[in-house]
PDB file of C-alpha atoms and ligand atoms in Angstrom:
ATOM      1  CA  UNK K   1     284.766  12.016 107.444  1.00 68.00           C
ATOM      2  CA  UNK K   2     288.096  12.287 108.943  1.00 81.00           C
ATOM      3  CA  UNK K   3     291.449  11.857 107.505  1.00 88.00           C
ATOM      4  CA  UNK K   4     291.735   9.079 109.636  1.00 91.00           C
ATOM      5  CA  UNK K   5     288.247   7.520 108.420  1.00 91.00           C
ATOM      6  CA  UNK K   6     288.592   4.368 106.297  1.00 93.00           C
ATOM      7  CA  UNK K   7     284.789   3.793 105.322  1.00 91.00           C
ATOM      8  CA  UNK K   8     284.453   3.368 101.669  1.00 91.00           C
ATOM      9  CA  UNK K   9     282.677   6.057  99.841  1.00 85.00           C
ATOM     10  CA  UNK K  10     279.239   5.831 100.183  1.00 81.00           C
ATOM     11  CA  UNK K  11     279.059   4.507 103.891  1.00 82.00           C
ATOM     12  CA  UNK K  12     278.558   6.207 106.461  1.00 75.00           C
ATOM     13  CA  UNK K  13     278.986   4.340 110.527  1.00 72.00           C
ATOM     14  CA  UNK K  14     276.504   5.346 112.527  1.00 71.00           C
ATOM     15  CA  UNK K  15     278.532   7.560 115.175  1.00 73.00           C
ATOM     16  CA  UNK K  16     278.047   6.526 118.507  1.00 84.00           C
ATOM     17  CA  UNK K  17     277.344   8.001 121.813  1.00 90.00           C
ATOM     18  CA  UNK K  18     280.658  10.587 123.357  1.00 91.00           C
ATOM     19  CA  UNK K  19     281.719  11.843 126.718  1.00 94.00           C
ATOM     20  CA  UNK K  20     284.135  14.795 126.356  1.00 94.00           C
ATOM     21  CA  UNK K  21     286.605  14.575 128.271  1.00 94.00           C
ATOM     22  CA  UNK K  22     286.376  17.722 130.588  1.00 95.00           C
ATOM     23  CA  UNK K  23     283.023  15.878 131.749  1.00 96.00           C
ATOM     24  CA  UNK K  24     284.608  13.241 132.323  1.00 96.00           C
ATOM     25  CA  UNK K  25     287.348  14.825 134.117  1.00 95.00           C
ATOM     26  CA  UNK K  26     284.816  16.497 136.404  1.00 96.00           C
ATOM     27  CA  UNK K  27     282.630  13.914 137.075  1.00 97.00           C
ATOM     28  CA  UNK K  28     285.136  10.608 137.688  1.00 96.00           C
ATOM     29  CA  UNK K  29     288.122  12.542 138.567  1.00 97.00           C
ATOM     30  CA  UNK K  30     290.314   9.333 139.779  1.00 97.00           C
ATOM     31  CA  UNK K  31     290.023   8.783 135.761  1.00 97.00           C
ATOM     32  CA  UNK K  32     291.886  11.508 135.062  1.00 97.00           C
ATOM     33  CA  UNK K  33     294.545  10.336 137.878  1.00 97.00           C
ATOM     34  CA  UNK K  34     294.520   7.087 136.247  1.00 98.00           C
ATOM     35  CA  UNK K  35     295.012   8.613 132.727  1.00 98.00           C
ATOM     36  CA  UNK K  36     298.024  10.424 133.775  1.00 98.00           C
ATOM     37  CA  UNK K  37     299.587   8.331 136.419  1.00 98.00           C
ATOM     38  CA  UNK K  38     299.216   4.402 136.201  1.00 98.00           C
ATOM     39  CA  UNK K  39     297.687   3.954 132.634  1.00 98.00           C
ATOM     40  CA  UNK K  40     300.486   6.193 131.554  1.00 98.00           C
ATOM     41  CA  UNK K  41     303.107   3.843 133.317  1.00 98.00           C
ATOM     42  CA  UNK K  42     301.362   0.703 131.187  1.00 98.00           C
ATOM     43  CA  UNK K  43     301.561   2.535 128.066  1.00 98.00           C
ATOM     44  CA  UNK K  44     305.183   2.975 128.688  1.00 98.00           C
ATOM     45  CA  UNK K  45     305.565  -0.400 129.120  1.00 97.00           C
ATOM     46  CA  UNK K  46     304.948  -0.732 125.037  1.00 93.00           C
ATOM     47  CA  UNK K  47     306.997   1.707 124.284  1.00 95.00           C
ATOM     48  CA  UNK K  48     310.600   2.647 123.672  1.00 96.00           C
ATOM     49  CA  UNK K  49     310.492   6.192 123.175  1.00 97.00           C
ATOM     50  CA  UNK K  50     308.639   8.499 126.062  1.00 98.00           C
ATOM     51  CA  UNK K  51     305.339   7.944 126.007  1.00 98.00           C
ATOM     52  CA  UNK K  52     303.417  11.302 127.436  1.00 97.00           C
ATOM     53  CA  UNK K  53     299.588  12.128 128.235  1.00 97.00           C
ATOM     54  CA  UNK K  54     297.591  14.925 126.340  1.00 96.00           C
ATOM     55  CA  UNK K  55     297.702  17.881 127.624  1.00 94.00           C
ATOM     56  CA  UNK K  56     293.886  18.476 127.866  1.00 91.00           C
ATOM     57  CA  UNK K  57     292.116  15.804 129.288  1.00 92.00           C
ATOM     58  CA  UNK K  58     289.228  17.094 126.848  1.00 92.00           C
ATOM     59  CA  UNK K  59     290.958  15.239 124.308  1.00 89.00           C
ATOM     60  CA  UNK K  60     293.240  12.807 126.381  1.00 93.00           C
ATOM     61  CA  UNK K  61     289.998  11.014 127.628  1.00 95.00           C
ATOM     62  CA  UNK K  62     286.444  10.203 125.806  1.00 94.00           C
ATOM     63  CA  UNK K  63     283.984   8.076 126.326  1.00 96.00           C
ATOM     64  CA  UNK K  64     282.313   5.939 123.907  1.00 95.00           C
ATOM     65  CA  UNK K  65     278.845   4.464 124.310  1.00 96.00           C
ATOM     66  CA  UNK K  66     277.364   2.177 121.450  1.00 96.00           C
ATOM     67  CA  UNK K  67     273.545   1.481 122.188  1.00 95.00           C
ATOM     68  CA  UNK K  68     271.799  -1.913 120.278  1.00 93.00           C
ATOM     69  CA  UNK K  69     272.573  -3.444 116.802  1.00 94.00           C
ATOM     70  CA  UNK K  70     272.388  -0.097 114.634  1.00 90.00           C
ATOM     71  CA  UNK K  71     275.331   1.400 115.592  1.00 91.00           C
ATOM     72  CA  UNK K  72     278.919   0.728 114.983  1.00 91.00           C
ATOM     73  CA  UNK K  73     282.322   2.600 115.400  1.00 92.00           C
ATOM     74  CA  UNK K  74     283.463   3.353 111.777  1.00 93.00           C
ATOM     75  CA  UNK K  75     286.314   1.689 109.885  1.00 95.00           C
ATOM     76  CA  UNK K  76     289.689   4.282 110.764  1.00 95.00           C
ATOM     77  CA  UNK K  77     293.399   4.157 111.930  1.00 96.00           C
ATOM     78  CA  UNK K  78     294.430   5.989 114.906  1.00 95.00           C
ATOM     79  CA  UNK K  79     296.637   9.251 114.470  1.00 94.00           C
ATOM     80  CA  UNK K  80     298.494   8.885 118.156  1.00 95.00           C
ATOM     81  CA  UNK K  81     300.910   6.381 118.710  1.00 97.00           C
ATOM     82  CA  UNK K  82     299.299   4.344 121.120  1.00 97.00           C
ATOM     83  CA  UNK K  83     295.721   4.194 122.207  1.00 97.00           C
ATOM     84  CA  UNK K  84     294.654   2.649 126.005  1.00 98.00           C
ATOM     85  CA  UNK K  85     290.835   1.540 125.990  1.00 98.00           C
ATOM     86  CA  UNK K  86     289.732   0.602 129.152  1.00 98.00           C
ATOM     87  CA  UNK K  87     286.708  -1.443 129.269  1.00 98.00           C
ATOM     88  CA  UNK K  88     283.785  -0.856 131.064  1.00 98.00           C
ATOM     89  CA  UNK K  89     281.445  -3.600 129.526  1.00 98.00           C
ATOM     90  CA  UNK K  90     281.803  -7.181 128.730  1.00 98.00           C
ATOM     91  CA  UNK K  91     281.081  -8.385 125.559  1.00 98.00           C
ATOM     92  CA  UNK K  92     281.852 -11.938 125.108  1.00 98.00           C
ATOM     93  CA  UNK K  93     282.411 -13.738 121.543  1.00 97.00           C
ATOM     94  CA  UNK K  94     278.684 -14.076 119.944  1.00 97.00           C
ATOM     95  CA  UNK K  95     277.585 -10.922 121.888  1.00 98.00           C
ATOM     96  CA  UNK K  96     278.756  -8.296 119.379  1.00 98.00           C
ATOM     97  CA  UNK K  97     280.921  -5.740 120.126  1.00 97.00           C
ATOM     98  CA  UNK K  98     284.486  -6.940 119.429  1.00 98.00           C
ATOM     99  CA  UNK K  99     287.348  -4.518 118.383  1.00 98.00           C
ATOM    100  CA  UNK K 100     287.842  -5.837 114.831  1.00 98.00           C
ATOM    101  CA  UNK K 101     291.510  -4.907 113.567  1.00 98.00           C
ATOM    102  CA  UNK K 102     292.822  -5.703 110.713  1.00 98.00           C
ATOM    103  CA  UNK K 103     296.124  -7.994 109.831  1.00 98.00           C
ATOM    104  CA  UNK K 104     296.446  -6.632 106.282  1.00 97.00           C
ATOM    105  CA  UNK K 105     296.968  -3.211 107.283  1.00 97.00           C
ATOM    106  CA  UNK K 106     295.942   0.073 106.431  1.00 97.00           C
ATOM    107  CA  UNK K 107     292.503  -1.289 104.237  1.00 97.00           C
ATOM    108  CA  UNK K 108     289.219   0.759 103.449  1.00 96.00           C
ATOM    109  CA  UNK K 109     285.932  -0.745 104.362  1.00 95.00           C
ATOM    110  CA  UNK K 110     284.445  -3.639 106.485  1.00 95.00           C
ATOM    111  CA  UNK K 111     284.431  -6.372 104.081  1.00 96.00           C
ATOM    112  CA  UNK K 112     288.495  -5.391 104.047  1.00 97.00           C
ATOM    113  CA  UNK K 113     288.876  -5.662 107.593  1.00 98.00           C
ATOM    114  CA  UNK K 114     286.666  -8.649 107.869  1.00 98.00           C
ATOM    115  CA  UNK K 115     288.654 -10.191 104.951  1.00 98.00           C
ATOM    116  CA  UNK K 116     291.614 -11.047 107.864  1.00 98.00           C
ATOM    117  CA  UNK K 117     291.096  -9.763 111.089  1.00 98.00           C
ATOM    118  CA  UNK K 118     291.928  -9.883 114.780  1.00 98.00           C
ATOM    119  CA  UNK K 119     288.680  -9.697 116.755  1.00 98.00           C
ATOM    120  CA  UNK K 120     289.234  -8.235 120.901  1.00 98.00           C
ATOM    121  CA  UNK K 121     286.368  -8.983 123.092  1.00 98.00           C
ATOM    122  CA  UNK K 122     285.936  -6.579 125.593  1.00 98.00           C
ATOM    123  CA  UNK K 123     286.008  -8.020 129.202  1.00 98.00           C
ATOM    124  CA  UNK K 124     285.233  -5.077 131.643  1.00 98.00           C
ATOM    125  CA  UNK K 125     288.158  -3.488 133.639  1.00 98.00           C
ATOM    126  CA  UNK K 126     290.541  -4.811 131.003  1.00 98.00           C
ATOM    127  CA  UNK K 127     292.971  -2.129 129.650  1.00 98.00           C
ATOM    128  CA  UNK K 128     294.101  -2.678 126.013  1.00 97.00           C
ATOM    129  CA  UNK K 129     296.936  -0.632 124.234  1.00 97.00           C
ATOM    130  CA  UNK K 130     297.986  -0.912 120.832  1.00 96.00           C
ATOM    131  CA  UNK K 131     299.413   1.211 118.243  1.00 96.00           C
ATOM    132  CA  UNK K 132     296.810   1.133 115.337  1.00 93.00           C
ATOM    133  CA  UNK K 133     297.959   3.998 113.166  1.00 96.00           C
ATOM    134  CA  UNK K 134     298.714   1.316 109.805  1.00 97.00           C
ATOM    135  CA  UNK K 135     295.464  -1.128 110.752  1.00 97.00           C
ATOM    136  CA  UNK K 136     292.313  -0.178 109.948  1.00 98.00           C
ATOM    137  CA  UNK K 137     290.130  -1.044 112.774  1.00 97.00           C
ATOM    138  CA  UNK K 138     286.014  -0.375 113.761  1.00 96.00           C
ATOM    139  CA  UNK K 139     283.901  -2.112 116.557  1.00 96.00           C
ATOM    140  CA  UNK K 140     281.270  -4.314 115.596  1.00 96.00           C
ATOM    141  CA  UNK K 141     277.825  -3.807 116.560  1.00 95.00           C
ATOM    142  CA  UNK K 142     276.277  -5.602 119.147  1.00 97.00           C
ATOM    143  CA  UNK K 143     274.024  -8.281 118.475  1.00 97.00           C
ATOM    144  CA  UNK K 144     271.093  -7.248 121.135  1.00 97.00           C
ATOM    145  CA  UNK K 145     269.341  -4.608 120.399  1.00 97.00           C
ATOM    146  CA  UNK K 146     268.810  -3.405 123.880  1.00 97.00           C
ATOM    147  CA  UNK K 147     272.655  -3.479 124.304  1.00 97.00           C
ATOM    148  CA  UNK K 148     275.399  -0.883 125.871  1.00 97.00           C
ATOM    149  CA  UNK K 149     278.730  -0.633 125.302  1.00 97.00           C
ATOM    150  CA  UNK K 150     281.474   1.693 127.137  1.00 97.00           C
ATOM    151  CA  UNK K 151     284.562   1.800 126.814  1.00 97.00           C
ATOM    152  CA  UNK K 152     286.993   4.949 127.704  1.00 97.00           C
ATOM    153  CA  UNK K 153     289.155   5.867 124.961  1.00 97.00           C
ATOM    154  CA  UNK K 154     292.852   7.625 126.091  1.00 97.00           C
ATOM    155  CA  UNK K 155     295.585   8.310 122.944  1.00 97.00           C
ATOM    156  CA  UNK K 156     298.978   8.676 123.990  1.00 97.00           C
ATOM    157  CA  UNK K 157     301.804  10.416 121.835  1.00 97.00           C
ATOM    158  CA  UNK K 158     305.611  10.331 121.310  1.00 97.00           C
ATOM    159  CA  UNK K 159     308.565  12.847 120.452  1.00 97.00           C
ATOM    160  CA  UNK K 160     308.498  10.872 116.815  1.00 96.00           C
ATOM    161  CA  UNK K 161     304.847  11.701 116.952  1.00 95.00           C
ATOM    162  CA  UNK K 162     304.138  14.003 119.153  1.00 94.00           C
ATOM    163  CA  UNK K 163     300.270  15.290 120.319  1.00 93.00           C
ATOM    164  CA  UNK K 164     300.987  18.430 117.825  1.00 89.00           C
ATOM    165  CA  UNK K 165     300.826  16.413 114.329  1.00 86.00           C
ATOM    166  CA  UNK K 166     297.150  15.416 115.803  1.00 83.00           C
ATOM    167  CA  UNK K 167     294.471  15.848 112.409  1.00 80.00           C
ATOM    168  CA  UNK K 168     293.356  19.284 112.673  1.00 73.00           C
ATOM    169  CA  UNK K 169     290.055  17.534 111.406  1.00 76.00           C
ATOM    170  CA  UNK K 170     289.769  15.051 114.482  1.00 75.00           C
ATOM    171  CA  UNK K 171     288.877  17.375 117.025  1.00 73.00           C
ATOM    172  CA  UNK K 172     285.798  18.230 115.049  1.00 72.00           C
ATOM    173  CA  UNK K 173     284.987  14.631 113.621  1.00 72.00           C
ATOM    174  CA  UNK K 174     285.034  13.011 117.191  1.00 71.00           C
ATOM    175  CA  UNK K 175     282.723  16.418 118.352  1.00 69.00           C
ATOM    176  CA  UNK K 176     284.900  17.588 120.787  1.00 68.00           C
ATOM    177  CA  UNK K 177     285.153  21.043 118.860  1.00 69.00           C
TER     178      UNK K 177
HETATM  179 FE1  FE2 Y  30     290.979   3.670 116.992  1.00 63.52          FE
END
């Protein structure tokens, strides 16, 4: 668990498939363009203060893959102050796979989040930004068991909070340590 998990005690979400970013960055290099350059310039667009990249792209861009029903991204709130997720898969409504976020706030557990939730269906090539640090949000699993989902995960920090009051615990919770 992470400071930034919300599962309640007991529960544990299955993790889910990672990409480091330094893979990443080697193998789709125009990603790493895009992280820094025109995804940067969107993020900006939701912000008033600067909005900057992470320094490293090994922790500026990951790669999640969730594979059939089992798993699930767990229940947490997001330390930077924006996130981007591009979408490489769709998942339409039915299919599983929706970000779930809550509209209460900062909650603990599913049944929480369920209680009163926005639910984002990933359409591929769609990029998403949101600042999620006070709503507890997880993706759902998908509903066929021979399912994929990707979708490329990029935080983006602030002066007010700035890529250096990252969770010293995240680094090694997300496996990127
Ligand atoms: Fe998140």
């Amino acid at each position: 668990m992470s400071v930034t998990s919300r599962e309640r005690v007991g529960v544990t979400a299955i993790p889910v498939g990672f990409v480091d970013g330094t893979t990443i960055a080697g193998e789709l290099p125009w990603l790493r363009e895009m992280y820094y350059g025109p995804f940067r310039a969107v993020a900006q667009l939701a912000c008033a203060e600067p909005v900057f990249a992470a320094r490293d792209a090994h922790i500026g861009l990951n790669m999640h893959i969730q594979r059939g029903s089992a798993e699930r991204y767990e229940c947490h709130v997001d330390s930077s102050p924006l996130s981007a997720l591009l979408y490489v898969t769709d998942h339409p409504a039915g299919s599983g796979g929706e970000l779930v976020v809550s509209n209460r706030g900062d909650v603990r557990g599913r049944e929480e989040v369920d209680a009163d939730a926005t639910r984002v269906h990933p359409v591929a090539g769609q990029l998403v930004v949101f600042d999620a640090r006070h709503r507890t949000h997880y993706v759902a699993p998908l509903t066929d068991p021979d399912g994929v989902r990707i979708v490329v995960v990029m935080p983006y920090y602030t002066p007010s909070c700035p890529e250096s009051a990252r969770p010293t615990d995240l680094d090694h919770h997300l496996g990127l340590a």
